[in-house]
PDB file of C-alpha atoms and ligand atoms in Angstrom:
ATOM      1  CA  MET A   1     -11.250-162.440 197.719  1.00 95.00           C
ATOM      2  CA  ASN A   2     -12.808-160.636 194.746  1.00 97.00           C
ATOM      3  CA  LEU A   3     -16.159-159.286 195.631  1.00 97.00           C
ATOM      4  CA  ILE A   4     -18.325-157.201 193.615  1.00 98.00           C
ATOM      5  CA  PHE A   5     -21.279-154.728 196.144  1.00 98.00           C
ATOM      6  CA  LEU A   6     -24.211-154.675 193.881  1.00 98.00           C
ATOM      7  CA  GLY A   7     -27.279-153.363 195.206  1.00 97.00           C
ATOM      8  CA  PRO A   8     -29.481-149.313 194.937  1.00 96.00           C
ATOM      9  CA  PRO A   9     -27.459-146.549 196.212  1.00 94.00           C
ATOM     10  CA  GLY A  10     -28.541-146.154 199.657  1.00 91.00           C
ATOM     11  CA  ALA A  11     -28.261-149.896 200.810  1.00 94.00           C
ATOM     12  CA  GLY A  12     -25.128-149.726 202.844  1.00 92.00           C
ATOM     13  CA  LYS A  13     -22.732-150.848 199.989  1.00 95.00           C
ATOM     14  CA  GLY A  14     -19.568-147.903 201.397  1.00 93.00           C
ATOM     15  CA  THR A  15     -20.795-149.031 204.460  1.00 90.00           C
ATOM     16  CA  ILE A  16     -20.686-152.344 204.999  1.00 95.00           C
ATOM     17  CA  ALA A  17     -17.852-152.748 202.299  1.00 96.00           C
ATOM     18  CA  ILE A  18     -15.220-149.800 205.561  1.00 93.00           C
ATOM     19  CA  MET A  19     -16.649-152.602 207.502  1.00 93.00           C
ATOM     20  CA  ILE A  20     -15.616-155.906 206.484  1.00 94.00           C
ATOM     21  CA  LYS A  21     -12.393-154.766 204.807  1.00 94.00           C
ATOM     22  CA  ASP A  22      -9.928-155.395 206.992  1.00 92.00           C
ATOM     23  CA  ARG A  23     -10.778-158.455 207.924  1.00 91.00           C
ATOM     24  CA  PHE A  24      -9.751-160.314 204.593  1.00 92.00           C
ATOM     25  CA  SER A  25      -6.836-157.210 204.160  1.00 94.00           C
ATOM     26  CA  ILE A  26      -8.693-156.363 200.900  1.00 96.00           C
ATOM     27  CA  PRO A  27      -9.331-152.559 199.416  1.00 97.00           C
ATOM     28  CA  HIS A  28     -12.475-150.672 199.709  1.00 97.00           C
ATOM     29  CA  ILE A  29     -12.952-149.569 195.704  1.00 97.00           C
ATOM     30  CA  SER A  30     -16.144-147.458 195.593  1.00 97.00           C
ATOM     31  CA  THR A  31     -16.279-146.022 191.600  1.00 97.00           C
ATOM     32  CA  GLY A  32     -18.661-143.039 192.865  1.00 95.00           C
ATOM     33  CA  ASP A  33     -15.661-142.477 196.065  1.00 93.00           C
ATOM     34  CA  ILE A  34     -13.474-141.733 193.177  1.00 96.00           C
ATOM     35  CA  PHE A  35     -15.088-138.853 190.986  1.00 96.00           C
ATOM     36  CA  ARG A  36     -16.258-137.459 194.421  1.00 92.00           C
ATOM     37  CA  ALA A  37     -12.396-136.909 195.156  1.00 92.00           C
ATOM     38  CA  ALA A  38     -12.182-135.779 191.135  1.00 96.00           C
ATOM     39  CA  ILE A  39     -14.351-133.574 191.360  1.00 94.00           C
ATOM     40  CA  LYS A  40     -13.223-131.523 194.529  1.00 90.00           C
ATOM     41  CA  ASN A  41      -9.939-131.615 193.708  1.00 94.00           C
ATOM     42  CA  GLU A  42     -10.908-130.066 190.175  1.00 96.00           C
ATOM     43  CA  THR A  43      -9.292-132.613 188.154  1.00 96.00           C
ATOM     44  CA  PRO A  44      -9.994-132.764 183.899  1.00 96.00           C
ATOM     45  CA  LEU A  45     -11.575-136.375 185.019  1.00 96.00           C
ATOM     46  CA  GLY A  46     -13.503-134.031 187.906  1.00 96.00           C
ATOM     47  CA  LYS A  47     -14.655-131.476 185.711  1.00 96.00           C
ATOM     48  CA  GLN A  48     -15.994-133.588 183.156  1.00 96.00           C
ATOM     49  CA  VAL A  49     -17.612-135.617 185.272  1.00 97.00           C
ATOM     50  CA  LYS A  50     -19.358-132.957 188.197  1.00 95.00           C
ATOM     51  CA  SER A  51     -22.890-132.309 186.005  1.00 94.00           C
ATOM     52  CA  ILE A  52     -23.406-135.845 185.856  1.00 95.00           C
ATOM     53  CA  LEU A  53     -22.845-137.178 189.107  1.00 93.00           C
ATOM     54  CA  THR A  54     -25.179-133.830 190.183  1.00 89.00           C
ATOM     55  CA  SER A  55     -27.444-134.883 188.590  1.00 87.00           C
ATOM     56  CA  GLY A  56     -27.821-139.197 189.395  1.00 89.00           C
ATOM     57  CA  ASP A  57     -26.850-140.422 185.632  1.00 93.00           C
ATOM     58  CA  LEU A  58     -24.179-142.680 184.921  1.00 96.00           C
ATOM     59  CA  VAL A  59     -20.918-141.481 183.998  1.00 98.00           C
ATOM     60  CA  PRO A  60     -20.220-143.311 180.123  1.00 98.00           C
ATOM     61  CA  ASP A  61     -19.254-146.931 180.308  1.00 98.00           C
ATOM     62  CA  GLU A  62     -16.006-145.995 178.250  1.00 97.00           C
ATOM     63  CA  ILE A  63     -14.541-143.443 181.095  1.00 97.00           C
ATOM     64  CA  THR A  64     -15.424-145.794 184.125  1.00 98.00           C
ATOM     65  CA  ILE A  65     -13.996-149.381 182.437  1.00 98.00           C
ATOM     66  CA  LYS A  66     -11.049-147.151 181.544  1.00 96.00           C
ATOM     67  CA  LEU A  67     -10.726-146.483 185.541  1.00 96.00           C
ATOM     68  CA  VAL A  68     -11.262-149.127 186.968  1.00 97.00           C
ATOM     69  CA  GLU A  69      -9.004-151.338 184.799  1.00 96.00           C
ATOM     70  CA  GLU A  70      -6.347-148.951 186.015  1.00 95.00           C
ATOM     71  CA  ARG A  71      -7.577-149.040 189.959  1.00 95.00           C
ATOM     72  CA  LEU A  72      -7.647-153.478 189.712  1.00 96.00           C
ATOM     73  CA  ALA A  73      -3.622-152.578 187.808  1.00 94.00           C
ATOM     74  CA  CYS A  74      -2.499-151.287 191.796  1.00 94.00           C
ATOM     75  CA  ASP A  75      -0.509-152.967 193.889  1.00 94.00           C
ATOM     76  CA  ASP A  76      -2.737-153.279 197.209  1.00 94.00           C
ATOM     77  CA  ILE A  77      -5.073-155.942 195.573  1.00 95.00           C
ATOM     78  CA  VAL A  78      -2.390-158.461 196.133  1.00 94.00           C
ATOM     79  CA  ASN A  79      -4.950-160.028 198.389  1.00 94.00           C
ATOM     80  CA  GLY A  80      -8.323-159.494 196.298  1.00 96.00           C
ATOM     81  CA  TYR A  81     -10.612-156.271 196.481  1.00 97.00           C
ATOM     82  CA  ILE A  82     -14.220-154.624 197.443  1.00 98.00           C
ATOM     83  CA  LEU A  83     -15.903-153.499 194.504  1.00 98.00           C
ATOM     84  CA  ASP A  84     -18.978-150.373 195.434  1.00 98.00           C
ATOM     85  CA  GLY A  85     -20.639-149.192 192.372  1.00 97.00           C
ATOM     86  CA  PHE A  86     -19.338-150.982 189.692  1.00 98.00           C
ATOM     87  CA  PRO A  87     -19.643-152.598 187.150  1.00 98.00           C
ATOM     88  CA  ARG A  88     -23.447-150.533 186.636  1.00 98.00           C
ATOM     89  CA  THR A  89     -23.989-151.501 183.358  1.00 98.00           C
ATOM     90  CA  ILE A  90     -24.056-154.660 181.233  1.00 98.00           C
ATOM     91  CA  PRO A  91     -21.339-153.610 179.053  1.00 98.00           C
ATOM     92  CA  GLN A  92     -19.215-152.744 182.634  1.00 98.00           C
ATOM     93  CA  ALA A  93     -19.990-156.146 183.703  1.00 98.00           C
ATOM     94  CA  LYS A  94     -18.739-157.834 180.584  1.00 97.00           C
ATOM     95  CA  ALA A  95     -15.239-155.233 180.210  1.00 98.00           C
ATOM     96  CA  LEU A  96     -14.620-156.287 184.011  1.00 97.00           C
ATOM     97  CA  GLY A  97     -14.500-160.371 182.953  1.00 96.00           C
ATOM     98  CA  ASN A  98     -12.564-159.454 180.330  1.00 95.00           C
ATOM     99  CA  PHE A  99      -9.028-158.028 182.966  1.00 92.00           C
ATOM    100  CA  THR A 100     -10.224-159.994 186.325  1.00 94.00           C
ATOM    101  CA  HIS A 101     -12.221-162.755 187.754  1.00 94.00           C
ATOM    102  CA  ILE A 102     -15.005-162.746 190.478  1.00 97.00           C
ATOM    103  CA  ASP A 103     -15.138-164.741 193.767  1.00 96.00           C
ATOM    104  CA  TYR A 104     -18.173-163.303 194.839  1.00 96.00           C
ATOM    105  CA  VAL A 105     -21.449-161.127 193.797  1.00 98.00           C
ATOM    106  CA  ILE A 106     -23.494-159.761 197.044  1.00 98.00           C
ATOM    107  CA  ASN A 107     -26.746-158.394 196.227  1.00 98.00           C
ATOM    108  CA  PHE A 108     -28.241-156.267 198.330  1.00 98.00           C
ATOM    109  CA  VAL A 109     -32.149-156.473 199.111  1.00 97.00           C
ATOM    110  CA  ILE A 110     -33.441-153.108 200.308  1.00 96.00           C
ATOM    111  CA  ASN A 111     -37.462-152.010 199.409  1.00 94.00           C
ATOM    112  CA  ARG A 112     -37.244-148.215 197.730  1.00 91.00           C
ATOM    113  CA  GLU A 113     -39.329-146.767 201.066  1.00 89.00           C
ATOM    114  CA  SER A 114     -36.217-147.524 202.672  1.00 91.00           C
ATOM    115  CA  ILE A 115     -33.573-146.626 200.337  1.00 92.00           C
ATOM    116  CA  ILE A 116     -36.125-143.242 199.963  1.00 90.00           C
ATOM    117  CA  LYS A 117     -35.885-142.935 203.809  1.00 86.00           C
ATOM    118  CA  ARG A 118     -31.596-143.893 203.952  1.00 87.00           C
ATOM    119  CA  LEU A 119     -30.287-141.033 201.500  1.00 89.00           C
ATOM    120  CA  SER A 120     -32.391-138.298 202.818  1.00 89.00           C
ATOM    121  CA  GLY A 121     -30.704-138.756 206.026  1.00 92.00           C
ATOM    122  CA  ARG A 122     -27.497-139.597 204.906  1.00 91.00           C
ATOM    123  CA  ARG A 123     -24.752-137.428 205.992  1.00 95.00           C
ATOM    124  CA  ILE A 124     -20.879-137.426 204.949  1.00 93.00           C
ATOM    125  CA  ALA A 125     -17.403-136.304 206.220  1.00 93.00           C
ATOM    126  CA  LYS A 126     -15.562-135.559 203.225  1.00 87.00           C
ATOM    127  CA  ASP A 127     -11.945-136.020 204.454  1.00 89.00           C
ATOM    128  CA  SER A 128     -12.457-138.374 206.736  1.00 90.00           C
ATOM    129  CA  GLY A 129     -15.241-140.777 204.596  1.00 86.00           C
ATOM    130  CA  LYS A 130     -16.427-141.442 207.261  1.00 89.00           C
ATOM    131  CA  ILE A 131     -20.767-142.160 206.287  1.00 87.00           C
ATOM    132  CA  TYR A 132     -24.097-140.474 208.995  1.00 92.00           C
ATOM    133  CA  HIS A 133     -27.588-140.967 209.010  1.00 91.00           C
ATOM    134  CA  LEU A 134     -29.385-137.960 211.011  1.00 93.00           C
ATOM    135  CA  VAL A 135     -31.325-141.057 213.039  1.00 89.00           C
ATOM    136  CA  ASN A 136     -29.685-144.074 212.525  1.00 85.00           C
ATOM    137  CA  ASN A 137     -26.054-143.165 213.008  1.00 89.00           C
ATOM    138  CA  PRO A 138     -26.164-139.411 214.000  1.00 95.00           C
ATOM    139  CA  PRO A 139     -22.095-138.373 215.026  1.00 96.00           C
ATOM    140  CA  LYS A 140     -21.779-137.177 218.336  1.00 97.00           C
ATOM    141  CA  ARG A 141     -21.769-133.468 217.410  1.00 96.00           C
ATOM    142  CA  GLU A 142     -24.691-132.936 215.594  1.00 96.00           C
ATOM    143  CA  GLY A 143     -23.705-131.879 212.327  1.00 96.00           C
ATOM    144  CA  PHE A 144     -19.657-132.723 212.953  1.00 97.00           C
ATOM    145  CA  CYS A 145     -17.413-135.426 212.175  1.00 97.00           C
ATOM    146  CA  ASP A 146     -16.489-137.458 215.504  1.00 97.00           C
ATOM    147  CA  GLU A 147     -12.912-138.005 213.640  1.00 95.00           C
ATOM    148  CA  THR A 148     -12.573-135.007 212.116  1.00 96.00           C
ATOM    149  CA  GLY A 149     -14.845-132.107 212.760  1.00 97.00           C
ATOM    150  CA  GLU A 150     -14.990-131.172 209.602  1.00 97.00           C
ATOM    151  CA  PRO A 151     -18.460-130.260 208.800  1.00 97.00           C
ATOM    152  CA  LEU A 152     -20.964-132.808 207.609  1.00 97.00           C
ATOM    153  CA  ILE A 153     -23.054-132.068 204.791  1.00 95.00           C
ATOM    154  CA  GLN A 154     -25.233-133.527 202.000  1.00 93.00           C
ATOM    155  CA  ARG A 155     -23.988-135.050 199.287  1.00 87.00           C
ATOM    156  CA  ASP A 156     -25.688-132.884 196.309  1.00 86.00           C
ATOM    157  CA  ASP A 157     -27.363-136.624 194.938  1.00 87.00           C
ATOM    158  CA  ASP A 158     -29.208-137.658 198.115  1.00 90.00           C
ATOM    159  CA  LYS A 159     -31.779-134.165 197.488  1.00 88.00           C
ATOM    160  CA  GLU A 160     -34.941-135.755 197.091  1.00 84.00           C
ATOM    161  CA  GLU A 161     -35.262-135.140 193.119  1.00 84.00           C
ATOM    162  CA  ALA A 162     -31.316-136.266 192.483  1.00 86.00           C
ATOM    163  CA  VAL A 163     -32.491-139.762 194.052  1.00 90.00           C
ATOM    164  CA  ILE A 164     -35.289-141.186 192.519  1.00 90.00           C
ATOM    165  CA  ASN A 165     -33.099-140.495 189.260  1.00 91.00           C
ATOM    166  CA  ARG A 166     -30.280-142.779 191.015  1.00 92.00           C
ATOM    167  CA  LEU A 167     -33.399-145.055 191.742  1.00 94.00           C
ATOM    168  CA  ASP A 168     -34.662-145.154 188.353  1.00 95.00           C
ATOM    169  CA  VAL A 169     -31.359-145.057 186.298  1.00 95.00           C
ATOM    170  CA  TYR A 170     -31.289-148.558 188.876  1.00 97.00           C
ATOM    171  CA  GLU A 171     -33.658-150.273 187.694  1.00 96.00           C
ATOM    172  CA  LYS A 172     -33.362-149.440 184.395  1.00 97.00           C
ATOM    173  CA  GLN A 173     -29.197-149.675 183.709  1.00 97.00           C
ATOM    174  CA  THR A 174     -27.948-151.653 187.238  1.00 98.00           C
ATOM    175  CA  ALA A 175     -30.733-154.210 188.595  1.00 97.00           C
ATOM    176  CA  PRO A 176     -29.981-156.065 184.949  1.00 98.00           C
ATOM    177  CA  LEU A 177     -26.903-157.507 186.153  1.00 98.00           C
ATOM    178  CA  ILE A 178     -28.809-159.620 188.684  1.00 98.00           C
ATOM    179  CA  ASP A 179     -29.830-162.006 186.302  1.00 98.00           C
ATOM    180  CA  TYR A 180     -26.689-161.524 185.190  1.00 98.00           C
ATOM    181  CA  TYR A 181     -24.691-162.796 187.268  1.00 98.00           C
ATOM    182  CA  SER A 182     -26.834-164.920 188.823  1.00 97.00           C
ATOM    183  CA  THR A 183     -27.135-167.476 185.301  1.00 97.00           C
ATOM    184  CA  MET A 184     -23.197-167.638 186.150  1.00 96.00           C
ATOM    185  CA  GLY A 185     -24.107-169.002 189.596  1.00 95.00           C
ATOM    186  CA  LEU A 186     -21.827-165.180 191.211  1.00 96.00           C
ATOM    187  CA  LEU A 187     -24.800-164.053 193.056  1.00 97.00           C
ATOM    188  CA  GLN A 188     -24.960-163.635 196.331  1.00 96.00           C
ATOM    189  CA  ASP A 189     -28.596-162.013 198.071  1.00 97.00           C
ATOM    190  CA  ILE A 190     -28.223-160.802 201.708  1.00 97.00           C
ATOM    191  CA  ASP A 191     -31.154-158.397 203.270  1.00 97.00           C
ATOM    192  CA  ALA A 192     -30.485-155.294 203.178  1.00 96.00           C
ATOM    193  CA  ALA A 193     -32.376-153.573 205.669  1.00 94.00           C
ATOM    194  CA  PRO A 194     -31.339-154.151 209.060  1.00 94.00           C
ATOM    195  CA  SER A 195     -28.542-152.449 211.556  1.00 90.00           C
ATOM    196  CA  PRO A 196     -25.061-152.697 209.977  1.00 90.00           C
ATOM    197  CA  LYS A 197     -24.140-154.566 212.104  1.00 93.00           C
ATOM    198  CA  VAL A 198     -26.106-157.392 211.717  1.00 96.00           C
ATOM    199  CA  VAL A 199     -26.367-156.966 208.062  1.00 96.00           C
ATOM    200  CA  ALA A 200     -22.049-157.558 208.498  1.00 95.00           C
ATOM    201  CA  ASP A 201     -22.416-160.490 210.006  1.00 95.00           C
ATOM    202  CA  SER A 202     -24.959-162.004 208.239  1.00 94.00           C
ATOM    203  CA  LEU A 203     -22.591-161.338 205.167  1.00 95.00           C
ATOM    204  CA  ILE A 204     -18.808-162.466 206.693  1.00 92.00           C
ATOM    205  CA  PRO A 205     -19.871-166.271 206.758  1.00 91.00           C
ATOM    206  CA  LEU A 206     -20.666-166.463 202.803  1.00 90.00           C
ATOM    207  CA  LEU A 207     -17.384-165.477 202.073  1.00 88.00           C
ATOM    208  CA  LYS A 208     -15.399-168.380 202.142  1.00 77.00           C
ATOM    209  CA  LEU A 209     -12.963-169.767 199.214  1.00 61.00           C
TER     210      LEU A 209
HETATM  211  P1  AMP B 301     -22.258-144.000 194.834  1.00 75.86           P
HETATM  212  O1  AMP B 301     -21.500-143.333 194.917  1.00 75.86           O
HETATM  213  O2  AMP B 301     -21.886-145.406 194.021  1.00 75.86           O
HETATM  214  O3  AMP B 301     -23.754-144.104 194.307  1.00 75.86           O
HETATM  215  O4  AMP B 301     -21.946-142.792 192.759  1.00 75.86           O
HETATM  216  C1  AMP B 301     -22.727-141.514 192.774  1.00 75.86           C
HETATM  217  C2  AMP B 301     -22.572-141.495 191.609  1.00 75.86           C
HETATM  218  O5  AMP B 301     -20.501-141.777 190.719  1.00 75.86           O
HETATM  219  C3  AMP B 301     -23.139-142.024 190.398  1.00 75.86           C
HETATM  220  O6  AMP B 301     -25.079-141.909 190.763  1.00 75.86           O
HETATM  221  C4  AMP B 301     -23.027-142.083 189.035  1.00 75.86           C
HETATM  222  O7  AMP B 301     -23.223-140.448 188.522  1.00 75.86           O
HETATM  223  C5  AMP B 301     -21.108-142.154 189.377  1.00 75.86           C
HETATM  224  N1  AMP B 301     -20.457-143.269 188.579  1.00 75.86           N
HETATM  225  C6  AMP B 301     -20.434-144.282 189.773  1.00 75.86           C
HETATM  226  N2  AMP B 301     -20.278-145.903 189.564  1.00 75.86           N
HETATM  227  C7  AMP B 301     -20.841-145.482 188.294  1.00 75.86           C
HETATM  228  C8  AMP B 301     -20.124-146.903 187.204  1.00 75.86           C
HETATM  229  N3  AMP B 301     -19.808-148.037 188.159  1.00 75.86           N
HETATM  230  N4  AMP B 301     -20.994-146.753 186.474  1.00 75.86           N
HETATM  231  C9  AMP B 301     -21.646-145.150 185.843  1.00 75.86           C
HETATM  232  N5  AMP B 301     -21.237-144.290 186.900  1.00 75.86           N
HETATM  233  C10 AMP B 301     -20.797-144.113 188.435  1.00 75.86           C
END
């Protein structure tokens, strides 16, 4: 099953992808995670995109499209995949349509105020990839990952100025994909405001091939 998770930053796309991927034996492919890993490892790609991610702007389409095309050529997508954070522009969506087919586009619906609350409290563990929230999903020991014990950090792009820019970028460049995929008959809206478990439970019955 080939899925796209569409929605503004902070809608919970990554959290829900991690919760359901094993059920369908499909990998969670997050372009944001791929860029962050490249930055952490100081690869040429990482150096190229570091300042773009910090500001909350989008990485140029040609770089992102090539990266996803290469990722979707890997063997582990035999049962499908969850694309989280891609496509984010109409040219990306058109390019994707040329090298794969999509079964569902899940549109995570949530208002701007809730997003700002969520992102400002979000903390991540870089090594384990686990995502916490100071209020909604705190770790057992404050400031440290339950799984690895590593210190939790705030993403640079979760700081207020970058969050506001990311939401503006989403409205201008990514929200038009809602109409694009709706016209193609692929879009399924999901209320992303409740807790992750409620969102995941409401999503699973929608995913039938
Ligand atoms: P995310 O973790 O999905 O919020 O992505 C973090 C950042 O990575 C974004 O703010 C962009 O700078 C970059 N990024 C991720 N996915 C894309 C994409 N599909 N197109 C362009 N830039 C992207």
